Amino acid sequence: MLNKTSNQNSFCFIKRLLLSTAFILIGWTSSYGQIATIAATDNIATEAGPTTGQYTVSLDAVNAGATITVDYTVSGTATSGSDFVALSGSVDIVNGQQTATITLTPIDDGDIEGNETVVVTLDAGTGYTVGVAPDNSATVTITSDDVAPLPVATIAATDNIATEAGPTTGQYTVSLD
């Protein structure tokens, strides 16, 4: 004979079982609400070569369900399309994985410029929560291989007559181009 407490326990068990089944069937898993973070795992990229930079996006646990697409924005002093190959704005962490990488490929543009930065900042999305600063963004620095040419020095005689006997002096002008 079943009593009221036994019936309530059975009902709770069945409710949990149905909820768990629903989560699995529609793709909700324990990864829902995971914390996504980002780090620059190779924070220097160079135009010479070029050599790439790399970001790693991580979840706080292995993804045990449907693919989680983590969205991001790109900012910094470098220009997409002229200083580096444009990034997609999202990265997928597939079932059974905990991380995914974003590769930053510099473009050897020939411009004489200083170091430039590419900052990737995670955006809110479905199936994850963005970690708090500083784990919500990462920076890769692109170093340029282009250097300014050395200046050329020129000397010109602006007054090319000088005398020993009088106050007449010669004059030269030195300039750098």
XYZ file of N, CA and C in Angstrom:
531
model
N 0.841 -1.168 0.000
C 0.000 0.000 0.000
C 0.891 1.236 0.000
N 0.543 2.191 -0.848
C 1.313 3.426 -0.965
C 0.688 4.501 -0.099
N 1.514 5.225 0.583
C 0.990 6.334 1.354
C 1.227 7.639 0.609
N 0.767 8.736 1.172
C 0.849 10.038 0.530
C 2.299 10.434 0.274
N 3.202 10.232 1.203
C 4.611 10.583 1.050
C 5.244 9.791 -0.083
N 4.910 8.531 -0.186
C 5.432 7.687 -1.241
C 4.954 8.179 -2.605
N 3.681 8.567 -2.680
C 3.135 9.097 -3.936
C 3.829 10.399 -4.331
N 4.100 11.268 -3.359
C 4.779 12.533 -3.640
C 6.199 12.288 -4.121
N 6.905 11.342 -3.483
C 8.257 11.023 -3.922
C 8.263 10.465 -5.338
N 7.303 9.608 -5.646
C 7.195 9.036 -6.992
C 6.918 10.132 -8.007
N 6.016 11.043 -7.647
C 5.692 12.147 -8.537
C 6.931 13.019 -8.790
N 7.687 13.340 -7.751
C 8.907 14.147 -7.895
C 9.929 13.446 -8.778
N 10.076 12.136 -8.578
C 11.011 11.366 -9.391
C 10.605 11.412 -10.867
N 9.322 11.197 -11.138
C 8.824 11.193 -12.518
C 8.982 12.587 -13.129
N 8.698 13.614 -12.354
C 8.836 14.993 -12.832
C 10.296 15.282 -13.203
N 11.235 14.887 -12.355
C 12.660 15.083 -12.651
C 13.080 14.297 -13.887
N 12.579 13.083 -14.004
C 12.911 12.246 -15.148
C 12.390 12.873 -16.435
N 11.167 13.348 -16.423
C 10.591 13.991 -17.603
C 11.329 15.274 -17.964
N 11.656 16.067 -16.961
C 12.406 17.300 -17.202
C 13.780 16.994 -17.794
N 14.453 16.021 -17.239
C 15.774 15.636 -17.752
C 15.679 15.170 -19.194
N 14.659 14.377 -19.489
C 14.451 13.890 -20.852
C 14.173 15.057 -21.789
N 13.352 15.998 -21.352
C 13.038 17.173 -22.172
C 14.299 17.988 -22.437
N 15.123 18.184 -21.438
C 16.366 18.928 -21.610
C 17.238 18.273 -22.678
N 17.332 16.960 -22.631
C 18.169 16.233 -23.588
C 17.564 16.302 -24.986
N 16.246 16.093 -25.102
C 15.595 16.070 -26.409
C 15.639 17.410 -27.123
N 15.532 18.507 -26.401
C 15.524 19.802 -27.075
C 16.885 20.489 -27.029
N 17.892 19.802 -26.578
C 19.241 20.334 -26.646
C 19.692 21.119 -25.441
N 18.864 21.215 -24.411
C 19.307 21.877 -23.202
C 20.111 20.877 -22.401
N 21.238 21.293 -21.949
C 22.068 20.389 -21.167
C 22.615 21.151 -19.978
N 23.508 20.489 -19.287
C 24.143 21.168 -18.162
C 24.998 22.322 -18.634
N 25.243 22.423 -19.962
C 26.031 23.536 -20.481
C 25.217 24.817 -20.544
N 23.889 24.724 -20.407
C 23.085 25.931 -20.395
C 23.495 26.739 -19.176
N 23.919 27.952 -19.430
C 24.339 28.804 -18.338
C 25.795 28.632 -17.965
N 26.562 27.891 -18.747
C 27.995 27.794 -18.472
C 28.630 29.169 -18.622
N 29.778 29.326 -18.014
C 30.491 30.601 -18.098
C 31.536 30.510 -19.202
N 31.465 31.448 -20.143
C 32.422 31.516 -21.248
C 33.457 32.595 -20.947
N 34.727 32.253 -21.150
C 35.820 33.210 -20.956
C 36.731 33.172 -22.180
N 37.610 34.169 -22.284
C 38.538 34.235 -23.415
C 39.913 34.644 -22.911
N 40.942 34.118 -23.566
C 42.330 34.484 -23.260
C 43.099 34.544 -24.577
N 44.077 35.418 -24.633
C 44.978 35.471 -25.790
C 46.090 34.458 -25.513
N 45.986 33.287 -26.119
C 46.958 32.222 -25.868
C 48.223 32.398 -26.697
N 48.181 33.235 -27.717
C 49.371 33.693 -28.447
C 49.109 35.161 -28.737
N 49.619 36.038 -27.864
C 49.212 37.438 -27.902
C 50.054 38.334 -28.807
N 50.956 37.749 -29.598
C 51.743 38.524 -30.559
C 51.564 37.914 -31.941
N 51.191 38.752 -32.894
C 51.127 38.362 -34.300
C 52.044 39.317 -35.055
N 52.665 38.832 -36.112
C 53.584 39.691 -36.862
C 53.222 39.717 -38.332
N 53.464 40.875 -38.958
C 53.252 40.975 -40.402
C 54.302 40.160 -41.146
N 55.519 40.148 -40.609
C 56.597 39.380 -41.259
C 56.277 37.905 -41.132
N 56.201 37.246 -42.236
C 55.870 35.817 -42.223
C 54.583 35.530 -42.947
N 53.421 35.959 -42.571
C 53.101 36.479 -41.233
C 52.985 35.342 -40.210
N 53.043 35.701 -38.939
C 52.770 34.731 -37.883
C 51.450 35.132 -37.227
N 50.637 34.147 -36.909
C 49.301 34.403 -36.392
C 49.294 34.585 -34.880
N 48.243 35.227 -34.408
C 47.938 35.295 -32.988
C 46.765 34.361 -32.732
N 46.510 34.070 -31.458
C 45.425 33.140 -31.172
C 44.723 33.479 -29.867
N 43.406 33.354 -29.910
C 42.550 33.489 -28.739
C 41.957 32.114 -28.455
N 41.753 31.804 -27.171
C 41.064 30.575 -26.796
C 39.827 30.945 -25.980
N 38.681 30.480 -26.465
C 37.412 30.670 -25.759
C 37.147 29.384 -24.992
N 36.847 29.501 -23.696
C 36.664 28.328 -22.832
C 35.329 28.384 -22.115
N 34.779 27.209 -21.874
C 33.621 27.058 -20.999
C 34.119 26.529 -19.663
N 33.346 26.726 -18.605
C 33.789 26.254 -17.296
C 33.602 24.755 -17.117
N 32.973 24.086 -18.089
C 32.828 22.624 -18.074
C 32.745 22.151 -19.522
N 33.002 20.879 -19.726
C 32.911 20.302 -21.067
C 31.476 20.429 -21.566
N 31.316 20.816 -22.817
C 29.998 20.904 -23.421
C 29.455 19.490 -23.603
N 28.330 19.212 -22.972
C 27.748 17.865 -23.019
C 26.446 17.845 -23.806
N 26.316 18.750 -24.766
C 25.073 18.794 -25.536
C 25.305 19.381 -26.907
N 24.319 20.116 -27.368
C 24.378 20.731 -28.690
C 25.514 21.762 -28.741
N 25.966 22.039 -29.948
C 27.020 23.031 -30.151
C 26.622 24.366 -29.522
N 27.557 24.972 -28.814
C 27.343 26.301 -28.232
C 28.111 27.292 -29.086
N 27.397 28.261 -29.657
C 28.020 29.313 -30.459
C 28.247 30.511 -29.561
N 29.520 30.877 -29.372
C 29.886 32.006 -28.527
C 30.137 33.206 -29.440
N 29.396 34.281 -29.219
C 29.499 35.491 -30.032
C 30.531 36.449 -29.446
N 31.145 37.241 -30.334
C 32.128 38.232 -29.886
C 32.155 39.430 -30.819
N 32.687 40.543 -30.292
C 32.925 41.741 -31.098
C 34.419 41.980 -31.168
N 34.831 42.710 -32.198
C 36.242 42.995 -32.435
C 36.446 44.507 -32.407
N 37.468 44.941 -31.681
C 37.814 46.359 -31.625
C 39.339 46.465 -31.549
N 39.835 47.644 -31.235
C 41.274 47.862 -31.122
C 41.752 48.881 -32.132
N 43.065 49.034 -32.241
C 43.628 50.046 -33.128
C 43.874 49.526 -34.541
N 43.901 48.220 -34.733
C 44.089 47.635 -36.065
C 42.755 47.654 -36.818
N 42.836 47.695 -38.132
C 41.642 47.757 -38.978
C 41.397 46.420 -39.657
N 40.180 45.894 -39.454
C 39.788 44.626 -40.075
C 39.809 44.766 -41.593
N 40.403 43.786 -42.267
C 40.445 43.790 -43.717
C 41.678 44.425 -44.312
N 42.331 45.333 -43.559
C 43.576 45.923 -44.072
C 44.770 45.599 -43.183
N 44.545 45.457 -41.870
C 45.630 45.068 -40.960
C 45.569 43.583 -40.601
N 44.373 42.998 -40.665
C 44.212 41.570 -40.370
C 43.004 41.033 -41.128
N 43.017 39.719 -41.365
C 41.889 39.060 -42.023
C 40.682 39.148 -41.095
N 39.541 39.579 -41.636
C 38.329 39.785 -40.840
C 37.960 38.521 -40.058
N 37.536 38.716 -38.818
C 37.087 37.619 -37.964
C 35.568 37.478 -38.096
N 35.052 36.275 -37.848
C 33.641 35.969 -38.121
C 32.659 36.568 -37.123
N 33.073 36.781 -35.877
C 32.156 37.286 -34.856
C 31.550 36.212 -33.985
N 31.894 34.940 -34.256
C 31.418 33.854 -33.391
C 32.339 32.651 -33.543
N 32.321 31.798 -32.527
C 33.105 30.564 -32.544
C 32.247 29.462 -31.928
N 32.339 28.255 -32.466
C 31.537 27.126 -31.989
C 32.335 26.221 -31.058
N 31.723 25.872 -29.937
C 32.280 24.851 -29.044
C 31.354 23.647 -29.166
N 31.864 22.594 -29.780
C 31.038 21.429 -30.110
C 30.908 20.493 -28.910
N 29.964 19.569 -29.032
C 29.728 18.569 -28.010
C 31.028 17.824 -27.686
N 31.306 17.663 -26.409
C 32.497 16.942 -25.966
C 33.734 17.811 -25.836
N 33.629 19.075 -26.194
C 34.774 19.990 -26.101
C 34.510 21.049 -25.039
N 35.582 21.650 -24.572
C 35.468 22.723 -23.586
C 36.019 24.034 -24.119
N 36.764 23.974 -25.233
C 37.390 25.174 -25.783
C 37.249 25.214 -27.303
N 37.467 26.411 -27.834
C 37.570 26.624 -29.280
C 38.544 27.777 -29.485
N 39.195 27.814 -30.638
C 40.187 28.854 -30.887
C 39.733 29.803 -31.993
N 40.223 31.023 -31.894
C 40.043 32.047 -32.915
C 41.454 32.422 -33.355
N 41.733 32.306 -34.638
C 43.060 32.628 -35.158
C 43.031 34.006 -35.807
N 43.986 34.842 -35.429
C 44.129 36.179 -35.996
C 45.288 36.155 -36.991
N 44.987 36.419 -38.262
C 46.007 36.413 -39.306
C 46.270 37.845 -39.763
N 47.473 38.363 -39.496
C 47.803 39.727 -39.927
C 47.963 39.798 -41.446
N 47.775 40.991 -41.989
C 48.022 41.255 -43.400
C 49.272 42.134 -43.480
N 50.255 41.687 -44.266
C 51.483 42.470 -44.445
C 51.159 43.600 -45.415
N 50.820 44.759 -44.856
C 50.267 45.849 -45.645
C 51.287 46.825 -46.231
N 52.529 46.767 -45.820
C 53.536 47.678 -46.346
C 53.489 49.073 -45.755
N 52.511 49.348 -44.898
C 52.422 50.664 -44.259
C 53.453 50.773 -43.146
N 54.040 51.939 -43.035
C 54.961 52.198 -41.926
C 54.091 52.639 -40.755
N 54.046 51.786 -39.737
C 53.150 52.022 -38.607
C 53.702 51.359 -37.354
N 53.203 51.778 -36.228
C 53.588 51.162 -34.964
C 52.775 49.902 -34.716
N 52.954 49.328 -33.546
C 52.168 48.153 -33.157
C 50.691 48.518 -33.102
N 49.851 47.555 -33.472
C 48.412 47.759 -33.433
C 47.771 46.607 -32.665
N 46.609 46.855 -32.071
C 45.954 45.846 -31.246
C 44.644 45.382 -31.860
N 44.300 44.119 -31.552
C 42.999 43.552 -31.907
C 42.410 42.993 -30.611
N 41.317 43.584 -30.167
C 40.665 43.200 -28.919
C 39.400 42.425 -29.260
N 39.290 41.205 -28.737
C 38.085 40.385 -28.916
C 37.364 40.346 -27.568
N 36.101 40.766 -27.587
C 35.281 40.827 -26.374
C 34.064 39.932 -26.561
N 33.840 39.034 -25.602
C 32.706 38.116 -25.687
C 31.397 38.868 -25.493
N 30.387 38.451 -26.266
C 29.031 39.005 -26.166
C 28.104 37.962 -25.562
N 27.015 38.421 -24.985
C 26.010 37.511 -24.432
C 25.394 36.688 -25.554
N 24.990 35.472 -25.227
C 24.366 34.591 -26.211
C 23.591 33.488 -25.527
N 23.169 32.522 -26.309
C 22.363 31.413 -25.810
C 23.247 30.264 -25.358
N 22.985 29.729 -24.174
C 23.691 28.554 -23.685
C 24.917 28.856 -22.863
N 25.208 30.135 -22.638
C 26.379 30.496 -21.839
C 26.182 31.884 -21.247
N 26.965 32.149 -20.215
C 27.039 33.463 -19.596
C 28.457 33.952 -19.780
N 28.628 35.230 -20.095
C 29.967 35.792 -20.298
C 30.633 36.001 -18.943
N 31.890 35.560 -18.836
C 32.670 35.770 -17.624
C 32.895 37.252 -17.369
N 33.282 37.564 -16.162
C 33.503 38.962 -15.781
C 34.915 39.392 -16.182
N 35.093 40.708 -16.288
C 36.399 41.279 -16.636
C 37.425 40.824 -15.605
N 38.613 40.504 -16.000
C 39.200 40.673 -17.327
C 39.019 39.460 -18.229
N 38.267 38.463 -17.808
C 38.141 37.224 -18.584
C 37.127 37.309 -19.715
N 36.563 38.495 -19.962
C 35.580 38.634 -21.031
C 36.178 39.223 -22.308
N 37.453 39.628 -22.272
C 38.103 40.139 -23.481
C 39.593 39.812 -23.442
N 40.188 39.801 -24.630
C 41.617 39.495 -24.751
C 42.187 40.285 -25.924
N 43.485 40.565 -25.849
C 44.145 41.415 -26.848
C 45.320 40.703 -27.480
N 45.398 40.788 -28.810
C 46.568 40.353 -29.563
C 47.170 41.605 -30.200
N 48.495 41.728 -30.123
C 49.203 42.858 -30.713
C 49.834 42.430 -32.033
N 49.596 43.226 -33.073
C 50.209 42.984 -34.383
C 51.429 43.894 -34.492
N 52.594 43.285 -34.730
C 53.808 44.083 -34.924
C 54.088 44.209 -36.410
N 54.464 45.410 -36.809
C 54.731 45.705 -38.219
C 56.191 45.441 -38.536
N 56.430 44.941 -39.744
C 57.815 44.724 -40.176
C 58.303 45.872 -41.048
N 57.453 46.862 -41.261
C 57.805 47.984 -42.125
C 58.402 49.107 -41.279
N 59.565 49.585 -41.679
C 60.233 50.657 -40.942
C 60.469 51.826 -41.885
N 60.503 52.992 -41.310
C 60.758 54.191 -42.102
C 62.198 54.157 -42.607
N 62.418 54.605 -43.836
C 63.788 54.648 -44.337
C 64.594 55.691 -43.559
N 65.889 55.483 -43.512
C 66.754 56.460 -42.859
C 66.712 57.762 -43.650
N 66.777 58.890 -42.960
C 66.743 60.164 -43.682
C 68.023 60.345 -44.507
N 67.883 61.088 -45.575
C 69.020 61.389 -46.446
C 69.478 62.807 -46.134
N 70.770 62.935 -45.851
C 71.333 64.250 -45.555
C 71.860 64.877 -46.850
N 71.548 66.151 -47.040
C 72.075 66.893 -48.189
C 72.751 68.164 -47.682
N 73.817 68.536 -48.383
C 74.540 69.769 -48.054
C 74.541 70.626 -49.313
N 74.141 71.876 -49.154
C 74.124 72.801 -50.286
C 74.844 74.077 -49.879
N 75.641 74.594 -50.791
C 76.313 75.876 -50.551
C 75.331 76.969 -50.940
N 74.729 77.609 -49.944
C 73.746 78.658 -50.235
C 74.427 79.995 -50.548
N 75.667 80.171 -50.102
C 76.508 81.327 -50.489
C 77.881 80.738 -50.760
N 78.156 80.505 -52.043
C 79.364 79.765 -52.376
C 80.596 80.634 -52.614
N 80.555 81.906 -52.197
C 81.722 82.775 -52.345
C 82.159 83.265 -50.969
N 83.427 83.069 -50.685
C 84.031 83.562 -49.440
C 85.392 84.116 -49.799
N 85.807 85.171 -49.128
C 87.128 85.766 -49.403
C 87.934 85.800 -48.126
N 89.289 85.760 -48.331
C 90.175 85.854 -47.175
C 90.340 87.293 -46.740
N 90.244 88.199 -47.642
C 90.561 89.596 -47.347
C 89.403 90.356 -46.745
N 88.195 89.926 -46.939
C 87.110 90.767 -46.479
C 86.099 90.022 -45.630
N 85.083 90.724 -45.244
C 84.076 90.124 -44.382
C 83.114 89.193 -45.130
N 83.448 88.782 -46.295
C 82.568 87.908 -47.057
C 82.771 86.471 -46.590
N 81.694 85.867 -46.184
C 81.767 84.472 -45.705
C 80.909 83.609 -46.616
N 81.239 82.368 -46.640
C 80.420 81.390 -47.367
C 79.402 80.781 -46.400
N 78.388 80.194 -46.992
C 77.361 79.585 -46.139
C 76.894 78.277 -46.753
N 76.743 77.278 -45.859
C 76.235 75.962 -46.264
C 74.937 75.696 -45.517
N 74.049 74.971 -46.156
C 72.810 74.552 -45.518
C 72.764 73.032 -45.538
N 72.557 72.456 -44.368
C 72.450 71.008 -44.234
C 70.978 70.680 -43.950
N 70.424 69.701 -44.683
C 69.024 69.350 -44.459
C 68.869 67.826 -44.492
N 67.834 67.380 -43.813
C 67.491 65.946 -43.812
C 66.141 65.790 -44.517
N 66.079 64.810 -45.406
C 64.819 64.531 -46.107
C 64.050 63.469 -45.381
